[in-house]
Amino acid sequence: MQKLIRRYVLKPLGVFVIIFCLPAIAELPKETITKAEAGDAQAQYEVGFYYYKDEKARDLTLAKSWLEKSAKQKYAPALSELGFLITASGEENSIAQGFAILEVAAEMGNAKAQNYLGMIHGMRGEHAEAVPLFEKAAKQEYTESMVYLA
């Protein structure tokens, strides 16, 4: 009976959910691309973030390029992601470069950058430097920082 239920009820139900209920793979709206090409910092960040985080569209060269364009305009979320991307790249001097970019974003009040920097300091055993960064991010309700403080 269980085999019949699995075969004739659960499998078709699963196919139905996959086809009709799950959202389509996220694509960049043409409007966002147009704005990014016109120099809109938030749109440039969104394009860069898309190429950085979307598994099917991942292109780190494009991601870095768009994030750099946005970061040059001092858009804090772009600075944060670019700093993390560079830090994680493993390229020569990447940690120092990424760290410097993250510091700019953290000073601008970006909770994600504050959290990243706190993590880096924590991994280095520099807890006196990590705690204030986690506290700043936690005050902005950045959940991950709240966990680290606990």
PDB file of N, CA and C in Angstrom, residues 72-118:
ATOM      1  N   LYS A  72      32.560  52.251  -6.120  1.00  0.00           N
ATOM      2  CA  LYS A  72      33.207  53.532  -6.421  1.00  0.00           C
ATOM      3  C   LYS A  72      32.293  54.707  -6.094  1.00  0.00           C
ATOM      4  N   GLN A  73      30.988  54.432  -6.079  1.00  0.00           N
ATOM      5  CA  GLN A  73      30.014  55.470  -5.725  1.00  0.00           C
ATOM      6  C   GLN A  73      29.694  55.435  -4.226  1.00  0.00           C
ATOM      7  N   LYS A  74      30.478  54.668  -3.476  1.00  0.00           N
ATOM      8  CA  LYS A  74      30.352  54.558  -2.017  1.00  0.00           C
ATOM      9  C   LYS A  74      29.007  53.962  -1.591  1.00  0.00           C
ATOM     10  N   TYR A  75      28.503  53.004  -2.361  1.00  0.00           N
ATOM     11  CA  TYR A  75      27.275  52.293  -1.990  1.00  0.00           C
ATOM     12  C   TYR A  75      27.686  51.191  -1.017  1.00  0.00           C
ATOM     13  N   ALA A  76      27.309  51.347   0.247  1.00  0.00           N
ATOM     14  CA  ALA A  76      27.801  50.479   1.327  1.00  0.00           C
ATOM     15  C   ALA A  76      27.548  48.994   1.099  1.00  0.00           C
ATOM     16  N   PRO A  77      26.358  48.563   0.664  1.00  0.00           N
ATOM     17  CA  PRO A  77      26.183  47.121   0.435  1.00  0.00           C
ATOM     18  C   PRO A  77      27.161  46.570  -0.612  1.00  0.00           C
ATOM     19  N   ALA A  78      27.468  47.358  -1.638  1.00  0.00           N
ATOM     20  CA  ALA A  78      28.424  46.920  -2.658  1.00  0.00           C
ATOM     21  C   ALA A  78      29.830  46.838  -2.077  1.00  0.00           C
ATOM     22  N   LEU A  79      30.185  47.819  -1.260  1.00  0.00           N
ATOM     23  CA  LEU A  79      31.489  47.780  -0.598  1.00  0.00           C
ATOM     24  C   LEU A  79      31.618  46.519   0.251  1.00  0.00           C
ATOM     25  N   SER A  80      30.560  46.190   0.962  1.00  0.00           N
ATOM     26  CA  SER A  80      30.567  45.015   1.828  1.00  0.00           C
ATOM     27  C   SER A  80      30.776  43.732   1.021  1.00  0.00           C
ATOM     28  N   GLU A  81      29.982  43.546  -0.019  1.00  0.00           N
ATOM     29  CA  GLU A  81      30.100  42.319  -0.834  1.00  0.00           C
ATOM     30  C   GLU A  81      31.426  42.269  -1.579  1.00  0.00           C
ATOM     31  N   LEU A  82      31.866  43.398  -2.106  1.00  0.00           N
ATOM     32  CA  LEU A  82      33.142  43.444  -2.814  1.00  0.00           C
ATOM     33  C   LEU A  82      34.285  43.116  -1.862  1.00  0.00           C
ATOM     34  N   GLY A  83      34.245  43.691  -0.669  1.00  0.00           N
ATOM     35  CA  GLY A  83      35.285  43.388   0.313  1.00  0.00           C
ATOM     36  C   GLY A  83      35.349  41.919   0.650  1.00  0.00           C
ATOM     37  N   PHE A  84      34.192  41.313   0.840  1.00  0.00           N
ATOM     38  CA  PHE A  84      34.157  39.890   1.151  1.00  0.00           C
ATOM     39  C   PHE A  84      34.628  39.064  -0.045  1.00  0.00           C
ATOM     40  N   LEU A  85      34.181  39.421  -1.244  1.00  0.00           N
ATOM     41  CA  LEU A  85      34.577  38.706  -2.458  1.00  0.00           C
ATOM     42  C   LEU A  85      36.091  38.750  -2.642  1.00  0.00           C
ATOM     43  N   ILE A  86      36.672  39.912  -2.458  1.00  0.00           N
ATOM     44  CA  ILE A  86      38.121  40.049  -2.616  1.00  0.00           C
ATOM     45  C   ILE A  86      38.849  39.280  -1.519  1.00  0.00           C
ATOM     46  N   THR A  87      38.384  39.394  -0.289  1.00  0.00           N
ATOM     47  CA  THR A  87      39.028  38.691   0.821  1.00  0.00           C
ATOM     48  C   THR A  87      39.037  37.184   0.586  1.00  0.00           C
ATOM     49  N   ALA A  88      37.954  36.660   0.052  1.00  0.00           N
ATOM     50  CA  ALA A  88      37.818  35.217  -0.159  1.00  0.00           C
ATOM     51  C   ALA A  88      38.471  34.725  -1.451  1.00  0.00           C
ATOM     52  N   SER A  89      38.968  35.637  -2.282  1.00  0.00           N
ATOM     53  CA  SER A  89      39.475  35.255  -3.598  1.00  0.00           C
ATOM     54  C   SER A  89      40.778  34.457  -3.549  1.00  0.00           C
ATOM     55  N   GLY A  90      41.566  34.668  -2.520  1.00  0.00           N
ATOM     56  CA  GLY A  90      42.844  33.964  -2.416  1.00  0.00           C
ATOM     57  C   GLY A  90      43.937  34.577  -3.278  1.00  0.00           C
ATOM     58  N   GLU A  91      43.650  35.691  -3.918  1.00  0.00           N
ATOM     59  CA  GLU A  91      44.668  36.348  -4.731  1.00  0.00           C
ATOM     60  C   GLU A  91      45.689  37.043  -3.835  1.00  0.00           C
ATOM     61  N   GLU A  92      46.816  37.393  -4.411  1.00  0.00           N
ATOM     62  CA  GLU A  92      47.867  38.064  -3.650  1.00  0.00           C
ATOM     63  C   GLU A  92      47.344  39.381  -3.069  1.00  0.00           C
ATOM     64  N   ASN A  93      47.605  39.625  -1.811  1.00  0.00           N
ATOM     65  CA  ASN A  93      47.174  40.813  -1.069  1.00  0.00           C
ATOM     66  C   ASN A  93      45.662  40.942  -0.942  1.00  0.00           C
ATOM     67  N   SER A  94      44.925  39.870  -1.248  1.00  0.00           N
ATOM     68  CA  SER A  94      43.468  39.961  -1.238  1.00  0.00           C
ATOM     69  C   SER A  94      42.907  40.205   0.153  1.00  0.00           C
ATOM     70  N   ILE A  95      43.519  39.634   1.172  1.00  0.00           N
ATOM     71  CA  ILE A  95      42.988  39.819   2.524  1.00  0.00           C
ATOM     72  C   ILE A  95      43.118  41.272   2.947  1.00  0.00           C
ATOM     73  N   ALA A  96      44.276  41.870   2.721  1.00  0.00           N
ATOM     74  CA  ALA A  96      44.472  43.277   3.099  1.00  0.00           C
ATOM     75  C   ALA A  96      43.553  44.196   2.295  1.00  0.00           C
ATOM     76  N   GLN A  97      43.418  43.939   0.993  1.00  0.00           N
ATOM     77  CA  GLN A  97      42.557  44.774   0.151  1.00  0.00           C
ATOM     78  C   GLN A  97      41.094  44.634   0.552  1.00  0.00           C
ATOM     79  N   GLY A  98      40.658  43.408   0.708  1.00  0.00           N
ATOM     80  CA  GLY A  98      39.268  43.167   1.083  1.00  0.00           C
ATOM     81  C   GLY A  98      38.942  43.739   2.447  1.00  0.00           C
ATOM     82  N   PHE A  99      39.880  43.569   3.386  1.00  0.00           N
ATOM     83  CA  PHE A  99      39.700  44.077   4.742  1.00  0.00           C
ATOM     84  C   PHE A  99      39.535  45.595   4.724  1.00  0.00           C
ATOM     85  N   ALA A 100      40.352  46.274   3.933  1.00  0.00           N
ATOM     86  CA  ALA A 100      40.271  47.745   3.840  1.00  0.00           C
ATOM     87  C   ALA A 100      38.915  48.184   3.287  1.00  0.00           C
ATOM     88  N   ILE A 101      38.407  47.475   2.294  1.00  0.00           N
ATOM     89  CA  ILE A 101      37.102  47.811   1.723  1.00  0.00           C
ATOM     90  C   ILE A 101      35.999  47.545   2.743  1.00  0.00           C
ATOM     91  N   LEU A 102      36.098  46.426   3.452  1.00  0.00           N
ATOM     92  CA  LEU A 102      35.115  46.109   4.490  1.00  0.00           C
ATOM     93  C   LEU A 102      35.104  47.173   5.591  1.00  0.00           C
ATOM     94  N   GLU A 103      36.283  47.680   5.939  1.00  0.00           N
ATOM     95  CA  GLU A 103      36.350  48.723   6.969  1.00  0.00           C
ATOM     96  C   GLU A 103      35.587  49.975   6.551  1.00  0.00           C
ATOM     97  N   VAL A 104      35.693  50.345   5.272  1.00  0.00           N
ATOM     98  CA  VAL A 104      34.963  51.515   4.780  1.00  0.00           C
ATOM     99  C   VAL A 104      33.459  51.287   4.924  1.00  0.00           C
ATOM    100  N   ALA A 105      32.992  50.118   4.489  1.00  0.00           N
ATOM    101  CA  ALA A 105      31.563  49.802   4.585  1.00  0.00           C
ATOM    102  C   ALA A 105      31.104  49.746   6.038  1.00  0.00           C
ATOM    103  N   ALA A 106      31.941  49.185   6.911  1.00  0.00           N
ATOM    104  CA  ALA A 106      31.589  49.095   8.336  1.00  0.00           C
ATOM    105  C   ALA A 106      31.493  50.483   8.956  1.00  0.00           C
ATOM    106  N   GLU A 107      32.415  51.366   8.599  1.00  0.00           N
ATOM    107  CA  GLU A 107      32.379  52.735   9.110  1.00  0.00           C
ATOM    108  C   GLU A 107      31.149  53.489   8.619  1.00  0.00           C
ATOM    109  N   MET A 108      30.634  53.074   7.464  1.00  0.00           N
ATOM    110  CA  MET A 108      29.418  53.685   6.927  1.00  0.00           C
ATOM    111  C   MET A 108      28.173  53.133   7.623  1.00  0.00           C
ATOM    112  N   GLY A 109      28.380  52.147   8.512  1.00  0.00           N
ATOM    113  CA  GLY A 109      27.271  51.589   9.271  1.00  0.00           C
ATOM    114  C   GLY A 109      26.673  50.332   8.680  1.00  0.00           C
ATOM    115  N   ASN A 110      27.322  49.715   7.706  1.00  0.00           N
ATOM    116  CA  ASN A 110      26.796  48.502   7.082  1.00  0.00           C
ATOM    117  C   ASN A 110      26.974  47.315   8.027  1.00  0.00           C
ATOM    118  N   ALA A 111      25.857  46.759   8.468  1.00  0.00           N
ATOM    119  CA  ALA A 111      25.882  45.667   9.454  1.00  0.00           C
ATOM    120  C   ALA A 111      26.568  44.423   8.922  1.00  0.00           C
ATOM    121  N   LYS A 112      26.377  44.119   7.661  1.00  0.00           N
ATOM    122  CA  LYS A 112      26.993  42.925   7.084  1.00  0.00           C
ATOM    123  C   LYS A 112      28.517  43.046   7.099  1.00  0.00           C
ATOM    124  N   ALA A 113      29.017  44.224   6.756  1.00  0.00           N
ATOM    125  CA  ALA A 113      30.463  44.457   6.787  1.00  0.00           C
ATOM    126  C   ALA A 113      30.985  44.405   8.218  1.00  0.00           C
ATOM    127  N   GLN A 114      30.232  44.975   9.149  1.00  0.00           N
ATOM    128  CA  GLN A 114      30.634  44.914  10.561  1.00  0.00           C
ATOM    129  C   GLN A 114      30.721  43.459  11.014  1.00  0.00           C
ATOM    130  N   ASN A 115      29.768  42.662  10.593  1.00  0.00           N
ATOM    131  CA  ASN A 115      29.767  41.249  10.955  1.00  0.00           C
ATOM    132  C   ASN A 115      30.955  40.517  10.334  1.00  0.00           C
ATOM    133  N   TYR A 116      31.207  40.753   9.028  1.00  0.00           N
ATOM    134  CA  TYR A 116      32.356  40.121   8.363  1.00  0.00           C
ATOM    135  C   TYR A 116      33.656  40.462   9.085  1.00  0.00           C
ATOM    136  N   LEU A 117      33.838  41.743   9.378  1.00  0.00           N
ATOM    137  CA  LEU A 117      35.062  42.156  10.073  1.00  0.00           C
ATOM    138  C   LEU A 117      35.162  41.520  11.454  1.00  0.00           C
ATOM    139  N   GLY A 118      34.034  41.465  12.154  1.00  0.00           N
ATOM    140  CA  GLY A 118      34.020  40.802  13.455  1.00  0.00           C
ATOM    141  C   GLY A 118      34.433  39.344  13.342  1.00  0.00           C
TER     142      GLY A 118
END
